[in-house]
Short mmCIF file of C-alpha atoms and ligand atoms in Angstrom, two decimals:
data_model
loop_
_atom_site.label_atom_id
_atom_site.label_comp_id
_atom_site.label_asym_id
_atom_site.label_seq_id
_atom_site.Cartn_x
_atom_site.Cartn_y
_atom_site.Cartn_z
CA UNK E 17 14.27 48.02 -20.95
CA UNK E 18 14.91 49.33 -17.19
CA UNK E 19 15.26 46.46 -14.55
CA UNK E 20 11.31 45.13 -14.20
CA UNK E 21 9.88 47.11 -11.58
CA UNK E 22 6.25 45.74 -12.46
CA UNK E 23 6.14 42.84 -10.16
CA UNK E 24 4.13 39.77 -11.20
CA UNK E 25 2.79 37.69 -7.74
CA UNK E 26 1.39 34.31 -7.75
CA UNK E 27 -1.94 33.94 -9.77
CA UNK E 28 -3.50 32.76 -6.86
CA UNK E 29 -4.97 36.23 -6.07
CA UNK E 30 -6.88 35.97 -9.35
CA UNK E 31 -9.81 34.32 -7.97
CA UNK E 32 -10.30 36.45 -4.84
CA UNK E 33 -13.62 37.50 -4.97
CA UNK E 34 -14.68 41.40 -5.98
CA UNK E 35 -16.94 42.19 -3.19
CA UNK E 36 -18.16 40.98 -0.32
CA UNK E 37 -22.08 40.46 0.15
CA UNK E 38 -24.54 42.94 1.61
CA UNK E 39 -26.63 42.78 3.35
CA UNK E 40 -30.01 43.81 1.36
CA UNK E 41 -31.80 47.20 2.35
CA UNK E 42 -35.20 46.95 2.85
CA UNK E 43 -37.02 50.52 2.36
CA UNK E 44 -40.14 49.85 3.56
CA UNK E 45 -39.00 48.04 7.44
CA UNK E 46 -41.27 46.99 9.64
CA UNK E 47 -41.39 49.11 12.80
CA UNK E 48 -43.31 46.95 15.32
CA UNK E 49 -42.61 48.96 18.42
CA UNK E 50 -43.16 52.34 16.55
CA UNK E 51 -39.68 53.30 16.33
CA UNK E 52 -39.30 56.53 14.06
CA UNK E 53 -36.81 54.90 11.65
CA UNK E 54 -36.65 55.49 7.73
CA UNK E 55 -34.12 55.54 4.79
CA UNK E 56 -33.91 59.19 3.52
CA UNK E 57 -34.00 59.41 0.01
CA UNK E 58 -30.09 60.75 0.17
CA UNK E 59 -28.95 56.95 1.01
CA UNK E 60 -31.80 54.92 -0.73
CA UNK E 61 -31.16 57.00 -4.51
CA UNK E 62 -28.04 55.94 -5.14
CA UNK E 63 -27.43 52.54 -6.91
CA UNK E 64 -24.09 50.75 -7.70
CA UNK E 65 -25.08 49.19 -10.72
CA UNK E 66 -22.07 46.78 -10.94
CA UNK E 67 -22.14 45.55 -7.19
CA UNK E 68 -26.09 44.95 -7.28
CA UNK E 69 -24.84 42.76 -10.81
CA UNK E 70 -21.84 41.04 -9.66
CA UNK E 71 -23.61 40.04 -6.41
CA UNK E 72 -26.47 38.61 -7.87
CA UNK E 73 -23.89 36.49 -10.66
CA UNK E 74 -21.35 35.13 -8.03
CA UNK E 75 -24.52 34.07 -5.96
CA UNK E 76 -25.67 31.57 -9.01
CA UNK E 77 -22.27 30.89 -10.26
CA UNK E 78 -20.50 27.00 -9.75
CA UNK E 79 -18.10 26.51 -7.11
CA UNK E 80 -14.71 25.82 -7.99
CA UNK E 81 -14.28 21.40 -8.74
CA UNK E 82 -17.75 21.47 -9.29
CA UNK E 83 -18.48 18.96 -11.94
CA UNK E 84 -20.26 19.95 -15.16
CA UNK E 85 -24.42 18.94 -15.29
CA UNK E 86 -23.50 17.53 -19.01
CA UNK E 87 -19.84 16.46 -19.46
CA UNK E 88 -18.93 16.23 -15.65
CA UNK E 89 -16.12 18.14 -16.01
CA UNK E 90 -14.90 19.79 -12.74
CA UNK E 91 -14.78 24.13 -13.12
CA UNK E 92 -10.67 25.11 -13.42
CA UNK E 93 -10.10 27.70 -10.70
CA UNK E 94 -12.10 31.16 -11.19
CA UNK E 95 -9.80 33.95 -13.77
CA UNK E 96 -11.20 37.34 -12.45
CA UNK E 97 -10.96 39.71 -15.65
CA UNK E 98 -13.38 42.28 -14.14
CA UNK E 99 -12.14 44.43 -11.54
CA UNK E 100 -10.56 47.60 -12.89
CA UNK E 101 -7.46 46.72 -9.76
CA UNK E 102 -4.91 45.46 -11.28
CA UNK E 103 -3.56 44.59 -7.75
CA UNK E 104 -6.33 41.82 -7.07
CA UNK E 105 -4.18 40.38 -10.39
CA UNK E 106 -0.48 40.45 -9.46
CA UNK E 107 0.31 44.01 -10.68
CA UNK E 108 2.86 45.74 -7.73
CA UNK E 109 2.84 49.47 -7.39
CA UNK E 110 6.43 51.08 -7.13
CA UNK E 111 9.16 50.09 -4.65
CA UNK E 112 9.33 53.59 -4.02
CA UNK E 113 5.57 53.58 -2.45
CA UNK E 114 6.22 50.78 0.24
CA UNK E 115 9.61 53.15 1.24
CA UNK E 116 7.54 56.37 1.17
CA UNK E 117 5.22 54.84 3.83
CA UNK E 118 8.14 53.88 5.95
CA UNK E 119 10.13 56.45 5.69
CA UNK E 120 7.26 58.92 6.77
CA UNK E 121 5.77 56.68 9.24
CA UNK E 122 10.00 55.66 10.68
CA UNK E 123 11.97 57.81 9.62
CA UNK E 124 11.61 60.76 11.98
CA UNK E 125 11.50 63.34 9.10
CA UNK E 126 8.21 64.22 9.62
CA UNK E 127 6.47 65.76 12.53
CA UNK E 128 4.23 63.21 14.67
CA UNK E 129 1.64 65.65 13.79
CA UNK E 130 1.84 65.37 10.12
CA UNK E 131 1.93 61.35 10.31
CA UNK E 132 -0.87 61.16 12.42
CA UNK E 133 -2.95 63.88 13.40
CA UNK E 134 -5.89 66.11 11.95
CA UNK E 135 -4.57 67.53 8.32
CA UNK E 136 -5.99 70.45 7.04
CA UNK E 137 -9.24 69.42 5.66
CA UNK E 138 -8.79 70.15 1.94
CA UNK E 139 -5.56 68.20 2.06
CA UNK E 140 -1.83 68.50 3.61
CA UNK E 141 -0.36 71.64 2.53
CA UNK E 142 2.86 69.34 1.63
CA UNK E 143 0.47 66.96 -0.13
CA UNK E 144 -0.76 69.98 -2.16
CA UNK E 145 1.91 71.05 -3.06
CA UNK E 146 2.90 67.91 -4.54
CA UNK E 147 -0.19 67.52 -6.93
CA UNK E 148 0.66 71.34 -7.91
CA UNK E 149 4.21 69.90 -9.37
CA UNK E 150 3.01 66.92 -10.64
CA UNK E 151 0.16 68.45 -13.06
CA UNK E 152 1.19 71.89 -13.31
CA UNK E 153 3.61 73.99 -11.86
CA UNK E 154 1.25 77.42 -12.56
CA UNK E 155 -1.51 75.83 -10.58
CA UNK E 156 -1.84 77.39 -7.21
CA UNK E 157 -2.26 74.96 -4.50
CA UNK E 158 -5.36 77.06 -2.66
CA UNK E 159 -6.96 75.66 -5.71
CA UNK E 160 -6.47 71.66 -4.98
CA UNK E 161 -8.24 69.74 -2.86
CA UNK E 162 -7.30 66.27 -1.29
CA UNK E 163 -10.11 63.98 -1.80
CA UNK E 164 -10.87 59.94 -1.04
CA UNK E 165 -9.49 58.94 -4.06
CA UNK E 166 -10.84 59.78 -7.77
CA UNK E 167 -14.28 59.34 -6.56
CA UNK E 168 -14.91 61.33 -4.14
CA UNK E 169 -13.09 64.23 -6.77
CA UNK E 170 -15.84 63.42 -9.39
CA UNK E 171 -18.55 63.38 -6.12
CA UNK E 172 -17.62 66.71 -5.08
CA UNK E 173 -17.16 68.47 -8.20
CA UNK E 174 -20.44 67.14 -9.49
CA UNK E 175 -21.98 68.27 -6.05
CA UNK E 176 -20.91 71.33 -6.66
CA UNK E 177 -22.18 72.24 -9.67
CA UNK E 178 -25.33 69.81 -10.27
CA UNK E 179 -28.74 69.92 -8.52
CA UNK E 180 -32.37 69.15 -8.76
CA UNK E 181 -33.44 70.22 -11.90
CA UNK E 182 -30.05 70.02 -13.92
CA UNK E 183 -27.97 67.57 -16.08
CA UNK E 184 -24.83 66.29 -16.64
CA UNK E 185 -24.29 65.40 -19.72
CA UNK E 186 -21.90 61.99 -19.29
CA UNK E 187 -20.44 59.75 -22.13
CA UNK E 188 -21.45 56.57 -23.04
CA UNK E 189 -20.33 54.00 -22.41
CA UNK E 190 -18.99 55.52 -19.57
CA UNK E 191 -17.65 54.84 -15.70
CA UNK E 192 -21.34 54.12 -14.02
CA UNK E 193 -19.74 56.39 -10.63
CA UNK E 194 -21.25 59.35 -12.44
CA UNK E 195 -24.56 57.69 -12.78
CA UNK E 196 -24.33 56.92 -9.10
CA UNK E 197 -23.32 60.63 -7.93
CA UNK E 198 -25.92 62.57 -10.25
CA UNK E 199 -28.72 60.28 -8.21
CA UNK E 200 -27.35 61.00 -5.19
CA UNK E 201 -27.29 65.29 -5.85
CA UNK E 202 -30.82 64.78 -7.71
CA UNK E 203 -29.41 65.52 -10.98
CA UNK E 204 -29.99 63.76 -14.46
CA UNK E 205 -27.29 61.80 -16.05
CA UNK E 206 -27.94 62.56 -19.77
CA UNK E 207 -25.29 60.34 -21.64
CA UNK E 208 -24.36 61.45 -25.13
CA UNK E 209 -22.79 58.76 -27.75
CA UNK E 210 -18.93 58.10 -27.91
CA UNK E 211 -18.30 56.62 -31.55
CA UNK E 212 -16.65 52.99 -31.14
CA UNK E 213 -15.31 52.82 -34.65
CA UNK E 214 -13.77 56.11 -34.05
CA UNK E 215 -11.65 55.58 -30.88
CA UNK E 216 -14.75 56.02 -28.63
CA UNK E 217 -14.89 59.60 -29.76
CA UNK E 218 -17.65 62.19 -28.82
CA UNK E 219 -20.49 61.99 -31.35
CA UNK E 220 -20.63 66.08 -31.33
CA UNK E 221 -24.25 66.35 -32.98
CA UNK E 222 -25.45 63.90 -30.44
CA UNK E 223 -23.96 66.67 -27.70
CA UNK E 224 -25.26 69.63 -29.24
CA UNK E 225 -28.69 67.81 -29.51
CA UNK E 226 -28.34 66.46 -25.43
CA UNK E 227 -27.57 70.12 -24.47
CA UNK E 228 -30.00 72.55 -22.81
CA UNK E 229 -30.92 75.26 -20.80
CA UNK E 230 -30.73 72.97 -17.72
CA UNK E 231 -27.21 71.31 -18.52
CA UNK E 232 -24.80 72.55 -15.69
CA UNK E 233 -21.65 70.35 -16.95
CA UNK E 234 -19.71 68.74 -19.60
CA UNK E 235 -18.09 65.50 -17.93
CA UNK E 236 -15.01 63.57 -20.30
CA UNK E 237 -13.21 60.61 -19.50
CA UNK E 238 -9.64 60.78 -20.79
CA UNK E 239 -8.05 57.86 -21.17
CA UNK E 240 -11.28 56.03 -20.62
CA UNK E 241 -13.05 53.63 -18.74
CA UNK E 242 -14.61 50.92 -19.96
CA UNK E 243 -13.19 51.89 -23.58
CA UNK E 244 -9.56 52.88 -23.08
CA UNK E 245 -9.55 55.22 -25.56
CA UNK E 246 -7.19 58.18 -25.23
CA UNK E 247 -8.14 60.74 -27.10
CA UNK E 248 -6.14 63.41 -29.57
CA UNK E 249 -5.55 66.64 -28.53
CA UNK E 250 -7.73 68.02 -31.77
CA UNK E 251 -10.98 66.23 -30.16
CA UNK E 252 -10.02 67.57 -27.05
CA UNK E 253 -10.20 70.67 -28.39
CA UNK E 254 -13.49 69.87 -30.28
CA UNK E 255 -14.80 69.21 -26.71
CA UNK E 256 -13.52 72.33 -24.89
CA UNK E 257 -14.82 74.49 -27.42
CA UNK E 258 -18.39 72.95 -27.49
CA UNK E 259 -18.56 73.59 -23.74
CA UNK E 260 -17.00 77.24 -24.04
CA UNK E 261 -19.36 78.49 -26.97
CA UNK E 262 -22.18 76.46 -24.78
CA UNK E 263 -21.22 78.31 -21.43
CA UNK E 264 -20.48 74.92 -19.49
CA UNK E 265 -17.49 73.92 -17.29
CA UNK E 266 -16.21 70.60 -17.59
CA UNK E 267 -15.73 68.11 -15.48
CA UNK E 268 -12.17 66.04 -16.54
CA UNK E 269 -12.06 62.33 -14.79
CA UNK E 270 -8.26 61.97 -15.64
CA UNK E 271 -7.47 58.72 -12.83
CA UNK E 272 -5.70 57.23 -16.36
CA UNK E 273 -3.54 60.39 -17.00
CA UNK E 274 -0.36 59.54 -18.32
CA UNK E 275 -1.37 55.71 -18.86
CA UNK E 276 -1.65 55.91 -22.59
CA UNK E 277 0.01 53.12 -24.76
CA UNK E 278 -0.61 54.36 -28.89
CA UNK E 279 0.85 51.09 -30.90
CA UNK E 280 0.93 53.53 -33.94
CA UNK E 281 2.99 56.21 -31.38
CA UNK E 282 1.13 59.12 -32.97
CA UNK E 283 0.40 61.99 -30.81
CA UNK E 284 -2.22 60.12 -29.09
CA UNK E 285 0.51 58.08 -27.44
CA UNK E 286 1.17 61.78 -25.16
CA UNK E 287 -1.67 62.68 -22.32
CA UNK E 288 -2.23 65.80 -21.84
CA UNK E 289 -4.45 67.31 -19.30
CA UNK E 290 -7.41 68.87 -20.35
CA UNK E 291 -6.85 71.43 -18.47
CA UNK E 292 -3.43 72.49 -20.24
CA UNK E 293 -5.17 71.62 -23.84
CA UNK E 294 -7.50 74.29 -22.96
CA UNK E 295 -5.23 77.35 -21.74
CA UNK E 296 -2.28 75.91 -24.24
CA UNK E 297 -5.05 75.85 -27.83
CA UNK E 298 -7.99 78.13 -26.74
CA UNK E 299 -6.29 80.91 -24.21
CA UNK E 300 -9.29 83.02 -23.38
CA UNK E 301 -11.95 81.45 -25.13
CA UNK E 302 -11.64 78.35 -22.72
CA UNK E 303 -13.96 76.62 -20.32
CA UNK E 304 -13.58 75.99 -16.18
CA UNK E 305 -12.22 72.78 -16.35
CA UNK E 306 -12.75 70.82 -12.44
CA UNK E 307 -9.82 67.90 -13.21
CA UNK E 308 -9.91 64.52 -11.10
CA UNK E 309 -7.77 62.56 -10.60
CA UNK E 310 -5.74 60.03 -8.06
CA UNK E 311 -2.71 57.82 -7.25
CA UNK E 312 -4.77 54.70 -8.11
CA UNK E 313 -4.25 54.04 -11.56
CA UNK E 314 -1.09 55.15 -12.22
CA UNK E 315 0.81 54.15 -9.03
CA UNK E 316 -1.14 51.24 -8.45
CA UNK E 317 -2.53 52.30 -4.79
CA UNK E 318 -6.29 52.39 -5.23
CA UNK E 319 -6.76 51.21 -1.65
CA UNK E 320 -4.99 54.59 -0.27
CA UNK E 321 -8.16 56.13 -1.26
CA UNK E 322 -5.28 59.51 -2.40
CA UNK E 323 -7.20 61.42 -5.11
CA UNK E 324 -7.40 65.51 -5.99
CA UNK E 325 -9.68 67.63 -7.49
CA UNK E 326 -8.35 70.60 -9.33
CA UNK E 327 -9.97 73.68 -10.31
CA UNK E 328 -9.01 75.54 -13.38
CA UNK E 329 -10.88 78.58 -13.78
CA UNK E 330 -11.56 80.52 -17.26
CA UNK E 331 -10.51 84.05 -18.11
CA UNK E 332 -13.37 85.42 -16.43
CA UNK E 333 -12.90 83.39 -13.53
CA UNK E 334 -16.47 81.52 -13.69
CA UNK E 335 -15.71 79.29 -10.69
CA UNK E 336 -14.11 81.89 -8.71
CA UNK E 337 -17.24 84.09 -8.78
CA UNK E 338 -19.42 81.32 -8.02
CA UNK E 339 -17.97 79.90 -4.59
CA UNK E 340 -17.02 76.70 -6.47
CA UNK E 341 -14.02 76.72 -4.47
CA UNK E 342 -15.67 77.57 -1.15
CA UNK E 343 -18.43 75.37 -1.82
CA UNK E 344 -15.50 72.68 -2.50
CA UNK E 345 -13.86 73.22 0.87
CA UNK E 346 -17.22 73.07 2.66
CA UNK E 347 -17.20 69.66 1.57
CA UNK E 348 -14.14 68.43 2.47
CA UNK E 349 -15.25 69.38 6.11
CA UNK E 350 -17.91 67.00 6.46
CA UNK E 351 -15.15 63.83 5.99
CA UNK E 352 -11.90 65.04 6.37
CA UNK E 353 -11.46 61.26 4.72
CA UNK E 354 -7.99 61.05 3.27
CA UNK E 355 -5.83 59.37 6.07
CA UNK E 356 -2.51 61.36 7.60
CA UNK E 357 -0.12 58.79 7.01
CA UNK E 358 -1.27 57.85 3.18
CA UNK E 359 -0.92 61.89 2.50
CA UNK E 360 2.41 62.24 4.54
CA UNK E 361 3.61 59.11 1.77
CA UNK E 362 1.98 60.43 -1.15
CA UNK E 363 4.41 63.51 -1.69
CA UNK E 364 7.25 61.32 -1.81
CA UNK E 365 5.29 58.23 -3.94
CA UNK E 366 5.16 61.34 -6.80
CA UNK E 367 8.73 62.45 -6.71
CA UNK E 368 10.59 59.71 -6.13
CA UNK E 369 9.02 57.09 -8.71
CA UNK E 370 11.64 56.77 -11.37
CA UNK E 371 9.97 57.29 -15.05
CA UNK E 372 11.50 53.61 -15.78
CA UNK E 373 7.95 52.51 -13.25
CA UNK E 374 5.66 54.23 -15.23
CA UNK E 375 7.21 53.37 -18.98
CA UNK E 376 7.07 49.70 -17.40
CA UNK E 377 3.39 49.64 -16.57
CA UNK E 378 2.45 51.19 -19.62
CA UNK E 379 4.89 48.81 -21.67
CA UNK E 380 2.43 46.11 -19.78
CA UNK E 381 -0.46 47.71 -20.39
CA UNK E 382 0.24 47.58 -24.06
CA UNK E 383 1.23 44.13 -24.12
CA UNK E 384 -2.05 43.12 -22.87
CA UNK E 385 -4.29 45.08 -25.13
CA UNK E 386 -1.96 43.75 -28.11
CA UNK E 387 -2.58 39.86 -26.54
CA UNK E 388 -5.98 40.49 -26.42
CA UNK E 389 -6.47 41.86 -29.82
CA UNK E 390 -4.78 38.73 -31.21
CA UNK E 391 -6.62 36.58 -29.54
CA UNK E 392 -10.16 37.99 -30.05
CA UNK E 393 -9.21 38.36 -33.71
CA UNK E 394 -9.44 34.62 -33.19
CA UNK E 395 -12.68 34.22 -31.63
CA UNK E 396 -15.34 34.36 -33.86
CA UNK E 397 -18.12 36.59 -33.53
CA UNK E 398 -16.03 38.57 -31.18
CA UNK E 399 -14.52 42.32 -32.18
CA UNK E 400 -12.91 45.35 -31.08
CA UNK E 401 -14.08 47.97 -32.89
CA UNK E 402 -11.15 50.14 -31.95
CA UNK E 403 -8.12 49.44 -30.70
CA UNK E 404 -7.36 50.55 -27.07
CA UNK E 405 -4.57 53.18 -26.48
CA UNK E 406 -4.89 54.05 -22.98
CA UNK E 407 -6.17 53.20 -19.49
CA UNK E 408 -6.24 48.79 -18.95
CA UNK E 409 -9.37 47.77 -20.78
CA UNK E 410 -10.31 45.80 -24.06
CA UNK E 411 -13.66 46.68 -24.29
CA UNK E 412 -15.27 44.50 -27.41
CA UNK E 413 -18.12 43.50 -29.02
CA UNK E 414 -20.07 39.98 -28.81
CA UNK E 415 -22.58 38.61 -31.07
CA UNK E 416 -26.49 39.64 -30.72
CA UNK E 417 -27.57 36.10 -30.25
CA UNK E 418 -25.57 33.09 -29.15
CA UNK E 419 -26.45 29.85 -30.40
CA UNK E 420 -27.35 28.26 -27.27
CA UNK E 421 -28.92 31.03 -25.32
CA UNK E 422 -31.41 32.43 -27.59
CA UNK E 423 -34.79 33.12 -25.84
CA UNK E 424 -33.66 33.10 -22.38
CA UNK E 425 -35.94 35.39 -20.16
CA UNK E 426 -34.56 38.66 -22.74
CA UNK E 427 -31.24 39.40 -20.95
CA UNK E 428 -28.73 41.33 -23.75
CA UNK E 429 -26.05 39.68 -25.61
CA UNK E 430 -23.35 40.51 -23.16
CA UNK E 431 -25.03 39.56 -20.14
CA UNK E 432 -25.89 36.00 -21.38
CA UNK E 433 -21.94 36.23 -22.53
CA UNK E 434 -20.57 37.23 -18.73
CA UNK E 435 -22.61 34.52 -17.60
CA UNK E 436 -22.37 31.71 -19.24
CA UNK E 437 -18.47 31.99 -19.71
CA UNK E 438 -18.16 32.28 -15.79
CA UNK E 439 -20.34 29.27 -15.09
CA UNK E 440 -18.98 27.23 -18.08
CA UNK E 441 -15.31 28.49 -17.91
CA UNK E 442 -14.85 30.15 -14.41
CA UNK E 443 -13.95 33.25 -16.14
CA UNK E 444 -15.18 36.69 -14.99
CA UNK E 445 -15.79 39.49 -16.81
CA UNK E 446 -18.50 42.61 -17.00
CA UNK E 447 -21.05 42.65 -19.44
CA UNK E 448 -21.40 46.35 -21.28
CA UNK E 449 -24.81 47.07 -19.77
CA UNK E 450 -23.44 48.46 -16.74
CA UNK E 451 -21.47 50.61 -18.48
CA UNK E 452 -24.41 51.64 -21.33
CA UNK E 453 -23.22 49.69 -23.86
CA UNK E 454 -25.56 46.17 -24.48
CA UNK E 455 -23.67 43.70 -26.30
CA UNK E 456 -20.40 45.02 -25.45
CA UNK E 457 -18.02 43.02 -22.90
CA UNK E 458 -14.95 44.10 -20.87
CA UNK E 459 -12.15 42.45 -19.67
CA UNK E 460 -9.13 43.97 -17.77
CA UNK E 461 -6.03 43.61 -19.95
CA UNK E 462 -3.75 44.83 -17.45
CA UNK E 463 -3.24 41.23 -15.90
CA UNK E 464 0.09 39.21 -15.89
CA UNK E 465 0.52 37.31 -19.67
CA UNK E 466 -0.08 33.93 -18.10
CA UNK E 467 -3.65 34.58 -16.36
CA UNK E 468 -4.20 36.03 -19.92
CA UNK E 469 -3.33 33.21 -22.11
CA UNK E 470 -5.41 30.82 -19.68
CA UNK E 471 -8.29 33.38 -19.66
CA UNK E 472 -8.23 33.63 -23.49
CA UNK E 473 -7.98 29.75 -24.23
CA UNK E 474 -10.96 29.25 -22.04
CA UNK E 475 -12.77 32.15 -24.22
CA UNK E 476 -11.78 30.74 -27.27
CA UNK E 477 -12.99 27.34 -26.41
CA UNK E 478 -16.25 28.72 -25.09
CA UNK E 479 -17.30 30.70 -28.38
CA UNK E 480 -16.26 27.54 -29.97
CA UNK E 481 -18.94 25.89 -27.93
CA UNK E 482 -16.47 23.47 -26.74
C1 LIG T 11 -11.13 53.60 -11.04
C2 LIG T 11 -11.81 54.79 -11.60
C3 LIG T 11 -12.18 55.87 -10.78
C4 LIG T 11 -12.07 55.82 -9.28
O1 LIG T 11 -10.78 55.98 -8.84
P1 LIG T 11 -10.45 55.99 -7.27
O2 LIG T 11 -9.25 56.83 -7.18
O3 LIG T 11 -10.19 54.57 -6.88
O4 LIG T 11 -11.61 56.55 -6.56
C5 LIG T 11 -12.73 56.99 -11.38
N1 LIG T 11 -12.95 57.04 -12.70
C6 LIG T 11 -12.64 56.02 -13.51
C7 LIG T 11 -12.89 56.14 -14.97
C8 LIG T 11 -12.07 54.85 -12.99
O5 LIG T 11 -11.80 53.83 -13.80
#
């Protein structure tokens, strides 16, 4: 292998904390001078599912040295398996991203203007340029917009096309974002089943049977979060031609692309954007496909908030005829968010990081699903239904009921799970009901081998009861 560019830090960081507390929003305030002052529906509809959890679990959860009610054992130091950052766990993003900041910020190359002034609100025509090379070099750069990271992409693309009225029909398990941003717009989130025992697959009878009159967009997660399943370009296909014969564009959140890890290196071990599946396989007969997609994953910078969202129109040019892209840019006016000197970086953080970065992060990746696997193949009552291949999740199954927490006040299998290995173990991970799936668990596997082997003794021992 190339000289180790994936930097493990000291473990320490592992027990930062995810998020810091809020305070709680009352919608109904007192006003006792009279003061006109009320929460619009806008900011009191949408609801991050996983915050409002994890706040209300660190809030009950033992402090570290806190000795054990029964055995008076003090808690080990806190093993956070449940951010999806692999930076809070040691992981370094390229050298070539701390020299791309200098170099634009130092280096006198760029115009004090394009370090630190007002960009062009849909993005830095150098920055656009960029993303145009880096997913397709046909793709016109009028037709990519800068955005706050992946987020923001899915936010405006579902703005755009959702309303009052309409669904989106989202997988599930899925990201809970989209559940967030179809509250916000007024839309319904109408999730239709990925398979587990078949690679988290699209059940496509339980999409045909979700559609209707009212659905305005197909949304796919490829690799996937919380499932890390990358899918084959056939199912792809399956997917693109639902939503063509249906009249739907979809919505591709593709923050994973490239981050896909196949142990049995068939041709699910190559990404490909859906956007390319669709003009490559279905040439006319294809959908609009609105791609998303960031820095974040893939280089490791979620915190430079650099995302895109790209429109790829159909034959008849759907998206074109309906202001999509206008609509789009009207957006981007109200934040201008993406900072100057993270998009003057950003151009050179794509070209200049050497293949041997992303081959080593993957090579991680796949080292930690693989650990994982072994070791939950030794926990019983635990299982992974399928085997990840992309993205930095192991996303597995717990029993229904465990032994010592039957009855208590009806919370699901996975929540009982999340909780009582944090307060028994100090380990933290997300139970599957944020993400739709009851009884399911996730852990992040992209985290250095050694908070992993601690992390997975203290499972073992806890579904050993000991
Ligand atoms: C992390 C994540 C995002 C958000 O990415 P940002 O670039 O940090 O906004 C979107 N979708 C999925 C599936 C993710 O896991």
């Amino acid at each position: 292998m190339d000289q180790v560019v994936v930097v493990e830090r000291k473990p320490e960081d592992a027990t930062a904390t995810t998020t810091e507390p809020v305070t709680p929003v009352s919608h109904k305030s007192a006003k006792p001078n009279g003061m006109k002052v009320e929460l619009s529906p806008l900011a009191s509809r949408p609801k991050n599912r996983i915050r409002i959890f994890v706040e209300g679990l660190l809030q009950s959860a033992r402090r570290e040295g806190e000795p054990d009610s029964k055995t008076g054992e003090p808690l080990p130091k806190r093993l956070d398996l449940s951010l999806g950052d692999p930076t809070a766990l040691g992981l370094a993003p390229p050298a070539e991203a701390e020299d791309a900041v200098v170099s634009a910020v130092k280096d006198g190359l760029m115009t004090t203007k394009q370090v630190h002034g007002y960009q062009h609100s849909c993005g830095s025509p150098a920055f656009r340029e960029a993303i145009c090379e880096e997913i397709s070099p046909g793709v016109s750069s009028d037709s990519v917009f800068v955005t706050s990271g992946c987020s923001q992409a899915l936010q405006f693309a579902l703005t755009a096309l959702a309303k009052e009225g309409t669904n989106v029909l989202v997988p599930n398990p899925c990201f809970p974002l989209y559940n967030t941003i179809c509250e916000h717009v007024g839309a319904e989130a109408r999730s239709y089943s990925l398979l587990p025992e078949r690679g988290w697959e699209a059940c496509l009878r339980d999409l045909d049977a979700k559609l209707d009159d009212n659905t305005c967009c197909l949304l796919v997660c490829n690799p996937g979060n919380p499932t890390s399943h990358s899918y084959s370009q056939d199912h792809l296909c399956d997917l693109l031609r639902f939503a063509y014969d249906k009249r739907i564009p979809v919505v591709a959140d593709e923050v994973y692309a490239h981050m896909t890890y196949d142990p049995r290196a068939d041709e699910r071990s190559t990404f490909q954007w859906m956007a390319d599946v669709a003009s490559q396989q279905l040439g006319r007969n294809r959908p609009p496909v609105l791609s998303c997609s960031a820095l974040s994953k893939r280089f490791l910078v979620p915190g430079w908030r650099c995302g895109w969202l790209a429109l790829h129109d159909d034959a008849g040019r759907s998206l074109a005829q309906a202001g999509i892209s206008n609509g789009i840019a009207a957006l981007c006016q109200i934040g201008m968010t993406t900072n100057s000197m993270a998009q003057a970086a950003a151009p050179l953080v794509l070209r200049n990081t050497p293949q041997s970065y992303h081959d080593s992060l993957n090579e991680t990746m796949r080292k930690g699903a693989a650990y994982c696997l072994e070791r939950i193949s030794k926990c019983e009552g635990l299982e992974c239904p399928s085997e990840p291949s992309g993205a930095m999740y192991m996303f597995f199954r717990v029993p229904e009921a465990r032994g010592h927490a039957d009855g208590e006040g009806g919370d699901s299998s996975d929540v009982v799970f999340c909780r009582d290995l944090l307060s028994e173990k100090n380990v933290f991970t997300l139970p599957g009901f944020l993400f739709g799936s009851p009884n399911f668990v996730r852990v992040v596997s992209a985290a250095p081998m050694a908070v992993l082997e601690e992390a997975w003794d203290r499972i073992e021992d806890f579904c050993k009861g000991r």
